[in-house]
Amino acid sequence: MSCSVVARLRTGALIACAVVAAGCAPSPAPATTGANAVTRANCGIDVAVDSPPQRIYAAYQPSIEIAHALGVTDRLVQTAFLDAAVLPEYRDAQAKSDYVQKLPSRDELLAKKPDFVLSGYNGVFAASAQNSVGTRGSLHDLGVRTWVLSPLCPSADGLADEAIDPKTVRFDNVYADLRDLGALWGVAGRADEVVTQLSARIAAVRAKVAAAPRPRVAVVTPKDDGSYTVAGGIDFITQIIEAAGGVNAFADLTERRNVPIGAEALIARDPDIILTSQCCDAAYTRADAQPQVDKLVGNPAFANMTAVRANAVHPFLFADRAAGVRIAHATELVAELIHPGLFGR
């Protein structure tokens, strides 16, 4: 029986490929008791390796850029689903990587024989998600270790954005992920260097905006049906806005990261500054977000909003809301947009 047939029969924990011919998936990992064994906890799951993984699958923008930043490009068996163009410093590395825009099915993932899957979004392992590759537990049973960026930890394996703990949505959690992945992948020194660089850049922005007024910033995505979603308090952009010297105008909404609202709710909040949230294509740059700006500015209902009157509706990328190695770039960019006088704009 082939892997594809088995996977179509999966239910619940997705017991695919565990009982089929060799080559369907990596063999279960040996007990991590050797001299090079490393164990780190991630979202309530112990992730243990006997030696640095050599076949890494990176799903979503944050994980792809983290892999390049930590210098493991040559170990990537595939990368999937970029929200926008990678940062310039990773462009050459990404060009060398096998890339697919569509997230893999479980069969497609296992066909790559990964020994480690890093995801920039918890939905990859959500049992209810249409594009789930299976729960983390079901993959670990096959010897495939997994990691979810910890600011996105769900309340249990197999869930998505349910009950994200607001206390985990912090820069320190990104730094901890980088150091933990560095230890697991055998590149601890590189991870420390990345953390040092990111934290220094963010600290420099914080110092520059410390005495400035803190405008209210809304991150808004206009939808085709005339409704909108905004970034709530547990979305990582809240931390980026605060480091950049602003306040998320919707920070009090913490039930989910992306909150649907109507035009009336946006008008009532009357943000000082609006950022868009363009997604999802591997070629997108901020220029591709201009149509979202035009849609907001061109809506007569918004003509008297502070951000519109002040010409403070700016193109912005969903990728720059992520909890990954873009955090310094995003903090610098947001600071320039909301405090242009401090940054010579």
mmCIF file of C-alpha atoms in Angstrom:
data_model
loop_
_atom_site.group_PDB
_atom_site.id
_atom_site.type_symbol
_atom_site.label_atom_id
_atom_site.label_comp_id
_atom_site.label_asym_id
_atom_site.label_seq_id
_atom_site.Cartn_x
_atom_site.Cartn_y
_atom_site.Cartn_z
ATOM 1 C CA MET A 1 0.000 0.000 0.000
ATOM 2 C CA SER A 2 1.394 3.428 -0.913
ATOM 3 C CA CYS A 3 1.839 6.402 1.391
ATOM 4 C CA SER A 4 -0.822 8.357 -0.479
ATOM 5 C CA VAL A 5 -3.422 5.636 0.047
ATOM 6 C CA VAL A 6 -2.642 5.344 3.725
ATOM 7 C CA ALA A 7 -2.761 9.121 4.240
ATOM 8 C CA ARG A 8 -6.226 9.320 2.713
ATOM 9 C CA LEU A 9 -7.398 6.875 5.357
ATOM 10 C CA ARG A 10 -6.014 8.912 8.221
ATOM 11 C CA THR A 11 -8.286 10.062 11.053
ATOM 12 C CA GLY A 12 -7.675 11.868 14.315
ATOM 13 C CA ALA A 13 -3.992 11.456 15.024
ATOM 14 C CA LEU A 14 -3.240 10.600 11.374
ATOM 15 C CA ILE A 15 -1.573 7.228 11.776
ATOM 16 C CA ALA A 16 -0.285 7.300 8.205
ATOM 17 C CA CYS A 17 2.834 5.505 7.030
ATOM 18 C CA ALA A 18 3.722 3.958 10.374
ATOM 19 C CA VAL A 19 2.851 0.497 9.105
ATOM 20 C CA VAL A 20 3.850 0.694 5.466
ATOM 21 C CA ALA A 21 6.959 -0.040 3.505
ATOM 22 C CA ALA A 22 10.324 1.458 4.353
ATOM 23 C CA GLY A 23 11.015 4.766 2.625
ATOM 24 C CA CYS A 24 7.584 6.220 3.284
ATOM 25 C CA ALA A 25 8.954 8.348 6.130
ATOM 26 C CA PRO A 26 12.049 8.583 8.305
ATOM 27 C CA SER A 27 12.474 5.768 10.773
ATOM 28 C CA PRO A 28 11.731 6.647 14.384
ATOM 29 C CA ALA A 29 14.652 8.513 15.895
ATOM 30 C CA PRO A 30 16.925 6.551 18.228
ATOM 31 C CA ALA A 31 16.798 7.239 21.932
ATOM 32 C CA THR A 32 18.525 10.536 22.622
ATOM 33 C CA THR A 33 21.121 9.310 25.052
ATOM 34 C CA GLY A 34 24.349 9.888 23.114
ATOM 35 C CA ALA A 35 27.019 12.460 23.818
ATOM 36 C CA ASN A 36 25.514 14.819 21.237
ATOM 37 C CA ALA A 37 21.904 14.419 22.348
ATOM 38 C CA VAL A 38 19.952 17.650 22.866
ATOM 39 C CA THR A 39 16.431 18.168 24.222
ATOM 40 C CA ARG A 40 14.448 21.398 24.261
ATOM 41 C CA ALA A 41 10.823 22.033 25.207
ATOM 42 C CA ASN A 42 8.510 23.705 22.712
ATOM 43 C CA CYS A 43 4.814 24.404 23.286
ATOM 44 C CA GLY A 44 4.613 21.698 25.935
ATOM 45 C CA ILE A 45 6.384 19.055 23.833
ATOM 46 C CA ASP A 46 9.930 17.805 24.424
ATOM 47 C CA VAL A 47 11.905 17.910 21.180
ATOM 48 C CA ALA A 48 14.905 15.589 21.362
ATOM 49 C CA VAL A 49 17.586 14.876 18.780
ATOM 50 C CA ASP A 50 20.531 12.502 18.953
ATOM 51 C CA SER A 51 22.490 14.626 16.490
ATOM 52 C CA PRO A 52 21.775 17.779 14.479
ATOM 53 C CA PRO A 53 18.947 17.225 11.951
ATOM 54 C CA GLN A 54 20.106 17.055 8.357
ATOM 55 C CA ARG A 55 16.781 17.142 6.484
ATOM 56 C CA ILE A 56 14.835 20.212 7.614
ATOM 57 C CA TYR A 57 11.471 21.276 6.198
ATOM 58 C CA ALA A 58 10.614 24.949 6.694
ATOM 59 C CA ALA A 59 6.974 26.034 6.358
ATOM 60 C CA TYR A 60 5.926 29.692 6.290
ATOM 61 C CA GLN A 61 7.981 32.872 6.046
ATOM 62 C CA PRO A 62 9.306 33.098 9.616
ATOM 63 C CA SER A 63 10.694 29.566 9.636
ATOM 64 C CA ILE A 64 12.226 29.893 6.168
ATOM 65 C CA GLU A 65 14.070 33.064 7.122
ATOM 66 C CA ILE A 66 15.139 31.592 10.471
ATOM 67 C CA ALA A 67 16.681 28.601 8.702
ATOM 68 C CA HIS A 68 18.675 30.889 6.425
ATOM 69 C CA ALA A 69 19.688 33.148 9.320
ATOM 70 C CA LEU A 70 20.993 30.171 11.290
ATOM 71 C CA GLY A 71 23.019 28.966 8.314
ATOM 72 C CA VAL A 72 21.281 25.663 7.592
ATOM 73 C CA THR A 73 20.178 26.444 4.030
ATOM 74 C CA ASP A 74 22.063 23.418 2.728
ATOM 75 C CA ARG A 75 20.001 21.159 5.025
ATOM 76 C CA LEU A 76 16.612 22.344 3.767
ATOM 77 C CA VAL A 77 14.761 19.622 1.851
ATOM 78 C CA GLN A 78 12.050 22.105 0.891
ATOM 79 C CA THR A 79 10.560 25.474 1.841
ATOM 80 C CA ALA A 80 6.886 26.358 1.529
ATOM 81 C CA PHE A 81 4.546 29.348 1.601
ATOM 82 C CA LEU A 82 6.200 32.729 1.621
ATOM 83 C CA ASP A 83 3.977 35.679 2.516
ATOM 84 C CA ALA A 84 6.294 38.101 0.707
ATOM 85 C CA ALA A 85 9.777 38.329 -0.745
ATOM 86 C CA VAL A 86 12.435 37.246 1.741
ATOM 87 C CA LEU A 87 14.650 39.914 3.236
ATOM 88 C CA PRO A 88 17.505 40.928 0.905
ATOM 89 C CA GLU A 89 20.116 39.219 3.064
ATOM 90 C CA TYR A 90 18.397 35.847 2.501
ATOM 91 C CA ARG A 91 17.604 36.265 -1.200
ATOM 92 C CA ASP A 92 20.572 34.251 -2.481
ATOM 93 C CA ALA A 93 20.033 31.488 0.068
ATOM 94 C CA GLN A 94 16.347 31.186 -0.796
ATOM 95 C CA ALA A 95 17.163 31.063 -4.501
ATOM 96 C CA LYS A 96 19.159 27.890 -3.792
ATOM 97 C CA SER A 97 16.278 26.272 -1.904
ATOM 98 C CA ASP A 98 13.553 24.042 -3.264
ATOM 99 C CA TYR A 99 10.401 26.142 -2.885
ATOM 100 C CA VAL A 100 6.663 25.562 -3.273
ATOM 101 C CA GLN A 101 4.051 28.238 -2.624
ATOM 102 C CA LYS A 102 1.364 25.775 -1.582
ATOM 103 C CA LEU A 103 1.778 24.062 1.758
ATOM 104 C CA PRO A 104 2.441 20.335 1.403
ATOM 105 C CA SER A 105 -0.033 17.594 2.162
ATOM 106 C CA ARG A 106 1.076 15.027 4.699
ATOM 107 C CA ASP A 107 2.051 12.707 1.854
ATOM 108 C CA GLU A 108 4.051 15.411 0.112
ATOM 109 C CA LEU A 109 5.812 16.335 3.329
ATOM 110 C CA LEU A 110 6.764 12.756 4.158
ATOM 111 C CA ALA A 111 7.925 12.146 0.600
ATOM 112 C CA LYS A 112 10.719 14.640 1.313
ATOM 113 C CA LYS A 113 11.859 12.410 4.209
ATOM 114 C CA PRO A 114 12.370 15.291 6.664
ATOM 115 C CA ASP A 115 13.821 14.639 10.086
ATOM 116 C CA PHE A 116 12.718 18.069 11.385
ATOM 117 C CA VAL A 117 9.793 20.341 10.492
ATOM 118 C CA LEU A 118 9.904 23.992 11.537
ATOM 119 C CA SER A 119 6.664 25.910 11.177
ATOM 120 C CA GLY A 120 6.051 29.629 11.415
ATOM 121 C CA TYR A 121 2.371 29.004 12.080
ATOM 122 C CA ASN A 122 0.662 26.533 14.415
ATOM 123 C CA GLY A 123 -2.022 25.642 11.852
ATOM 124 C CA VAL A 124 0.362 23.324 9.989
ATOM 125 C CA PHE A 125 -0.163 20.782 12.789
ATOM 126 C CA ALA A 126 -3.803 21.571 13.578
ATOM 127 C CA ALA A 127 -6.057 18.521 13.285
ATOM 128 C CA SER A 128 -8.922 20.682 12.045
ATOM 129 C CA ALA A 129 -6.945 22.494 9.334
ATOM 130 C CA GLN A 130 -7.527 21.515 5.725
ATOM 131 C CA ASN A 131 -3.798 21.636 4.981
ATOM 132 C CA SER A 132 -2.624 19.962 8.188
ATOM 133 C CA VAL A 133 0.314 17.573 7.919
ATOM 134 C CA GLY A 134 -0.828 15.889 11.119
ATOM 135 C CA THR A 135 -0.345 16.624 14.778
ATOM 136 C CA ARG A 136 3.148 17.037 16.112
ATOM 137 C CA GLY A 137 2.705 13.883 18.170
ATOM 138 C CA SER A 138 1.842 11.825 15.086
ATOM 139 C CA LEU A 139 4.952 13.092 13.298
ATOM 140 C CA HIS A 140 7.171 12.452 16.308
ATOM 141 C CA ASP A 141 5.928 8.849 16.263
ATOM 142 C CA LEU A 142 7.446 8.608 12.777
ATOM 143 C CA GLY A 143 10.766 10.081 13.908
ATOM 144 C CA VAL A 144 10.063 13.549 12.514
ATOM 145 C CA ARG A 145 10.813 16.207 15.093
ATOM 146 C CA THR A 146 8.815 19.450 14.945
ATOM 147 C CA TRP A 147 8.873 23.017 16.215
ATOM 148 C CA VAL A 148 6.303 25.830 16.271
ATOM 149 C CA LEU A 149 7.536 29.356 16.899
ATOM 150 C CA SER A 150 6.629 29.809 20.540
ATOM 151 C CA PRO A 151 4.714 33.122 20.334
ATOM 152 C CA LEU A 152 2.170 31.018 18.422
ATOM 153 C CA CYS A 153 1.954 28.082 20.823
ATOM 154 C CA PRO A 154 -1.596 26.678 20.876
ATOM 155 C CA SER A 155 -3.055 25.430 24.137
ATOM 156 C CA ALA A 156 -2.620 21.804 23.025
ATOM 157 C CA ASP A 157 -1.094 19.774 20.186
ATOM 158 C CA GLY A 158 -3.485 19.645 17.256
ATOM 159 C CA LEU A 159 -4.995 23.089 17.835
ATOM 160 C CA ALA A 160 -4.277 26.337 15.999
ATOM 161 C CA ASP A 161 -4.764 29.861 17.374
ATOM 162 C CA GLU A 162 -6.924 28.695 20.264
ATOM 163 C CA ALA A 163 -5.865 30.116 23.611
ATOM 164 C CA ILE A 164 -2.503 31.609 22.684
ATOM 165 C CA ASP A 165 -1.038 32.869 25.947
ATOM 166 C CA PRO A 166 -0.459 36.634 25.599
ATOM 167 C CA LYS A 167 2.573 36.329 27.883
ATOM 168 C CA THR A 168 4.380 34.278 25.231
ATOM 169 C CA VAL A 169 4.022 36.961 22.562
ATOM 170 C CA ARG A 170 7.326 38.612 23.339
ATOM 171 C CA PHE A 171 10.674 39.328 21.697
ATOM 172 C CA ASP A 172 12.289 37.177 24.374
ATOM 173 C CA ASN A 173 10.337 34.176 23.091
ATOM 174 C CA VAL A 174 11.732 34.717 19.606
ATOM 175 C CA TYR A 175 15.231 34.884 21.046
ATOM 176 C CA ALA A 176 14.606 31.698 23.053
ATOM 177 C CA ASP A 177 13.397 29.906 19.909
ATOM 178 C CA LEU A 178 16.524 30.930 18.027
ATOM 179 C CA ARG A 179 18.799 29.694 20.818
ATOM 180 C CA ASP A 180 16.858 26.438 21.218
ATOM 181 C CA LEU A 181 16.910 25.755 17.494
ATOM 182 C CA GLY A 182 20.590 26.641 17.444
ATOM 183 C CA ALA A 183 21.219 24.000 20.107
ATOM 184 C CA LEU A 184 19.120 21.355 18.350
ATOM 185 C CA TRP A 185 20.633 22.070 14.938
ATOM 186 C CA GLY A 186 24.224 22.282 16.160
ATOM 187 C CA VAL A 187 24.635 25.990 15.381
ATOM 188 C CA ALA A 188 24.443 27.509 18.860
ATOM 189 C CA GLY A 189 27.159 30.065 18.157
ATOM 190 C CA ARG A 190 25.376 31.327 15.056
ATOM 191 C CA ALA A 191 22.110 31.584 17.011
ATOM 192 C CA ASP A 192 23.762 33.710 19.705
ATOM 193 C CA GLU A 193 25.130 36.046 17.036
ATOM 194 C CA VAL A 194 21.685 36.457 15.441
ATOM 195 C CA VAL A 195 20.037 37.152 18.794
ATOM 196 C CA THR A 196 22.695 39.708 19.691
ATOM 197 C CA GLN A 197 22.250 41.533 16.380
ATOM 198 C CA LEU A 198 18.449 41.562 16.532
ATOM 199 C CA SER A 199 18.242 42.692 20.144
ATOM 200 C CA ALA A 200 20.794 45.475 19.574
ATOM 201 C CA ARG A 201 18.846 46.855 16.601
ATOM 202 C CA ILE A 202 15.570 46.815 18.502
ATOM 203 C CA ALA A 203 17.177 48.392 21.564
ATOM 204 C CA ALA A 204 18.483 51.218 19.356
ATOM 205 C CA VAL A 205 14.971 51.934 18.099
ATOM 206 C CA ARG A 206 13.521 51.863 21.608
ATOM 207 C CA ALA A 207 16.107 54.389 22.744
ATOM 208 C CA LYS A 208 15.408 56.714 19.829
ATOM 209 C CA VAL A 209 11.618 56.797 20.348
ATOM 210 C CA ALA A 210 11.650 56.725 24.157
ATOM 211 C CA ALA A 211 10.633 60.370 24.607
ATOM 212 C CA ALA A 212 8.320 60.595 21.587
ATOM 213 C CA PRO A 213 4.506 60.641 21.706
ATOM 214 C CA ARG A 214 2.943 57.207 21.227
ATOM 215 C CA PRO A 215 0.386 57.292 18.387
ATOM 216 C CA ARG A 216 -2.395 54.725 18.097
ATOM 217 C CA VAL A 217 -1.678 52.360 15.215
ATOM 218 C CA ALA A 218 -4.149 49.987 13.555
ATOM 219 C CA VAL A 219 -3.087 47.175 11.235
ATOM 220 C CA VAL A 220 -6.018 46.753 8.858
ATOM 221 C CA THR A 221 -6.774 44.296 6.072
ATOM 222 C CA PRO A 222 -9.674 45.306 3.789
ATOM 223 C CA LYS A 223 -11.675 42.310 2.580
ATOM 224 C CA ASP A 224 -13.438 41.878 -0.745
ATOM 225 C CA ASP A 225 -16.850 41.772 0.947
ATOM 226 C CA GLY A 226 -16.416 45.247 2.422
ATOM 227 C CA SER A 227 -15.474 44.054 5.897
ATOM 228 C CA TYR A 228 -12.078 44.323 7.578
ATOM 229 C CA THR A 229 -9.783 42.405 9.858
ATOM 230 C CA VAL A 230 -7.459 44.072 12.326
ATOM 231 C CA ALA A 231 -4.469 42.771 14.248
ATOM 232 C CA GLY A 232 -5.485 42.119 17.841
ATOM 233 C CA GLY A 233 -3.411 42.218 20.997
ATOM 234 C CA ILE A 234 -1.961 38.707 20.686
ATOM 235 C CA ASP A 235 -0.687 39.304 17.175
ATOM 236 C CA PHE A 236 3.069 39.873 17.249
ATOM 237 C CA ILE A 237 2.692 43.238 15.549
ATOM 238 C CA THR A 238 1.574 44.576 18.938
ATOM 239 C CA GLN A 239 5.092 44.048 20.282
ATOM 240 C CA ILE A 240 6.640 45.566 17.165
ATOM 241 C CA ILE A 241 4.425 48.660 17.354
ATOM 242 C CA GLU A 242 5.239 49.175 21.034
ATOM 243 C CA ALA A 243 8.986 48.832 20.442
ATOM 244 C CA ALA A 244 8.644 51.312 17.577
ATOM 245 C CA GLY A 245 7.049 53.906 19.845
ATOM 246 C CA GLY A 246 3.338 53.351 19.223
ATOM 247 C CA VAL A 247 0.298 51.567 20.646
ATOM 248 C CA ASN A 248 -1.864 48.983 18.903
ATOM 249 C CA ALA A 249 -5.276 50.646 18.644
ATOM 250 C CA PHE A 250 -6.886 47.197 18.991
ATOM 251 C CA ALA A 251 -4.587 45.765 21.655
ATOM 252 C CA ASP A 252 -7.522 45.041 23.970
ATOM 253 C CA LEU A 253 -8.891 42.439 21.547
ATOM 254 C CA THR A 254 -7.080 39.266 22.616
ATOM 255 C CA GLU A 255 -9.396 36.414 21.699
ATOM 256 C CA ARG A 256 -7.645 35.896 18.374
ATOM 257 C CA ARG A 257 -4.823 37.354 16.321
ATOM 258 C CA ASN A 258 -6.935 38.516 13.385
ATOM 259 C CA VAL A 259 -10.190 40.143 14.444
ATOM 260 C CA PRO A 260 -13.049 40.782 11.978
ATOM 261 C CA ILE A 261 -14.656 44.216 12.341
ATOM 262 C CA GLY A 262 -16.989 46.497 10.403
ATOM 263 C CA ALA A 263 -16.284 49.979 9.088
ATOM 264 C CA GLU A 264 -18.111 51.493 12.055
ATOM 265 C CA ALA A 265 -15.737 49.882 14.541
ATOM 266 C CA LEU A 266 -12.706 51.193 12.676
ATOM 267 C CA ILE A 267 -14.181 54.688 12.548
ATOM 268 C CA ALA A 268 -14.964 54.546 16.262
ATOM 269 C CA ARG A 269 -11.369 53.691 17.143
ATOM 270 C CA ASP A 270 -10.112 56.469 14.841
ATOM 271 C CA PRO A 271 -6.443 55.387 14.750
ATOM 272 C CA ASP A 272 -3.721 57.971 14.215
ATOM 273 C CA ILE A 273 -1.918 55.685 11.770
ATOM 274 C CA ILE A 274 -3.055 52.722 9.682
ATOM 275 C CA LEU A 275 -0.812 50.009 8.288
ATOM 276 C CA THR A 276 -2.122 47.522 5.741
ATOM 277 C CA SER A 277 -1.333 43.799 5.740
ATOM 278 C CA GLN A 278 -0.685 42.502 2.225
ATOM 279 C CA CYS A 279 -0.293 38.744 1.774
ATOM 280 C CA CYS A 280 0.583 36.163 0.336
ATOM 281 C CA ASP A 281 3.012 35.789 -2.559
ATOM 282 C CA ALA A 282 6.743 35.081 -2.668
ATOM 283 C CA ALA A 283 7.347 38.174 -4.811
ATOM 284 C CA TYR A 284 5.408 40.729 -2.759
ATOM 285 C CA THR A 285 7.071 43.937 -1.614
ATOM 286 C CA ARG A 286 5.496 46.883 0.168
ATOM 287 C CA ALA A 287 4.595 48.403 -3.194
ATOM 288 C CA ASP A 288 2.150 45.548 -3.718
ATOM 289 C CA ALA A 289 0.202 46.730 -0.669
ATOM 290 C CA GLN A 290 -0.664 50.077 -2.255
ATOM 291 C CA PRO A 291 -4.060 48.841 -3.552
ATOM 292 C CA GLN A 292 -5.065 48.166 0.061
ATOM 293 C CA VAL A 293 -4.102 51.736 0.942
ATOM 294 C CA ASP A 294 -6.130 53.027 -1.993
ATOM 295 C CA LYS A 295 -9.160 51.016 -0.910
ATOM 296 C CA LEU A 296 -9.041 52.468 2.602
ATOM 297 C CA VAL A 297 -8.287 56.045 1.596
ATOM 298 C CA GLY A 298 -10.852 55.929 -1.187
ATOM 299 C CA ASN A 299 -13.706 54.873 1.102
ATOM 300 C CA PRO A 300 -15.873 57.983 1.685
ATOM 301 C CA ALA A 301 -16.872 56.646 5.101
ATOM 302 C CA PHE A 302 -13.261 57.026 6.262
ATOM 303 C CA ALA A 303 -12.708 60.556 4.948
ATOM 304 C CA ASN A 304 -12.738 62.124 8.428
ATOM 305 C CA MET A 305 -10.612 59.524 10.167
ATOM 306 C CA THR A 306 -7.426 60.944 11.654
ATOM 307 C CA ALA A 307 -5.118 58.584 9.745
ATOM 308 C CA VAL A 308 -6.754 59.391 6.415
ATOM 309 C CA ARG A 309 -6.749 63.165 6.949
ATOM 310 C CA ALA A 310 -3.104 63.047 8.025
ATOM 311 C CA ASN A 311 -2.067 60.989 4.997
ATOM 312 C CA ALA A 312 -0.911 58.324 7.462
ATOM 313 C CA VAL A 313 -2.228 55.170 5.800
ATOM 314 C CA HIS A 314 0.839 53.178 4.785
ATOM 315 C CA PRO A 315 1.430 50.037 2.705
ATOM 316 C CA PHE A 316 2.631 47.211 4.920
ATOM 317 C CA LEU A 317 3.210 43.469 4.588
ATOM 318 C CA PHE A 318 1.735 40.629 6.597
ATOM 319 C CA ALA A 319 5.249 39.150 6.610
ATOM 320 C CA ASP A 320 6.423 42.054 8.763
ATOM 321 C CA ARG A 321 3.976 41.077 11.510
ATOM 322 C CA ALA A 322 5.762 37.778 12.102
ATOM 323 C CA ALA A 323 7.609 36.473 15.137
ATOM 324 C CA GLY A 324 10.882 35.640 13.437
ATOM 325 C CA VAL A 325 14.136 37.205 12.326
ATOM 326 C CA ARG A 326 12.241 40.044 10.619
ATOM 327 C CA ILE A 327 11.478 41.584 14.021
ATOM 328 C CA ALA A 328 14.342 44.087 13.881
ATOM 329 C CA HIS A 329 13.600 45.047 10.275
ATOM 330 C CA ALA A 330 9.892 45.422 11.090
ATOM 331 C CA THR A 331 10.542 47.473 14.232
ATOM 332 C CA GLU A 332 12.806 49.847 12.332
ATOM 333 C CA LEU A 333 10.277 50.174 9.504
ATOM 334 C CA VAL A 334 7.291 50.824 11.777
ATOM 335 C CA ALA A 335 9.293 53.368 13.775
ATOM 336 C CA GLU A 336 10.149 55.236 10.564
ATOM 337 C CA LEU A 337 6.487 55.235 9.506
ATOM 338 C CA ILE A 338 5.043 56.460 12.791
ATOM 339 C CA HIS A 339 7.915 58.761 13.793
ATOM 340 C CA PRO A 340 9.245 60.042 10.446
ATOM 341 C CA GLY A 341 10.763 63.151 12.015
ATOM 342 C CA LEU A 342 13.056 61.043 14.193
ATOM 343 C CA PHE A 343 14.359 59.024 11.255
ATOM 344 C CA GLY A 344 14.884 61.718 8.626
ATOM 345 C CA ARG A 345 11.863 60.831 6.480
#
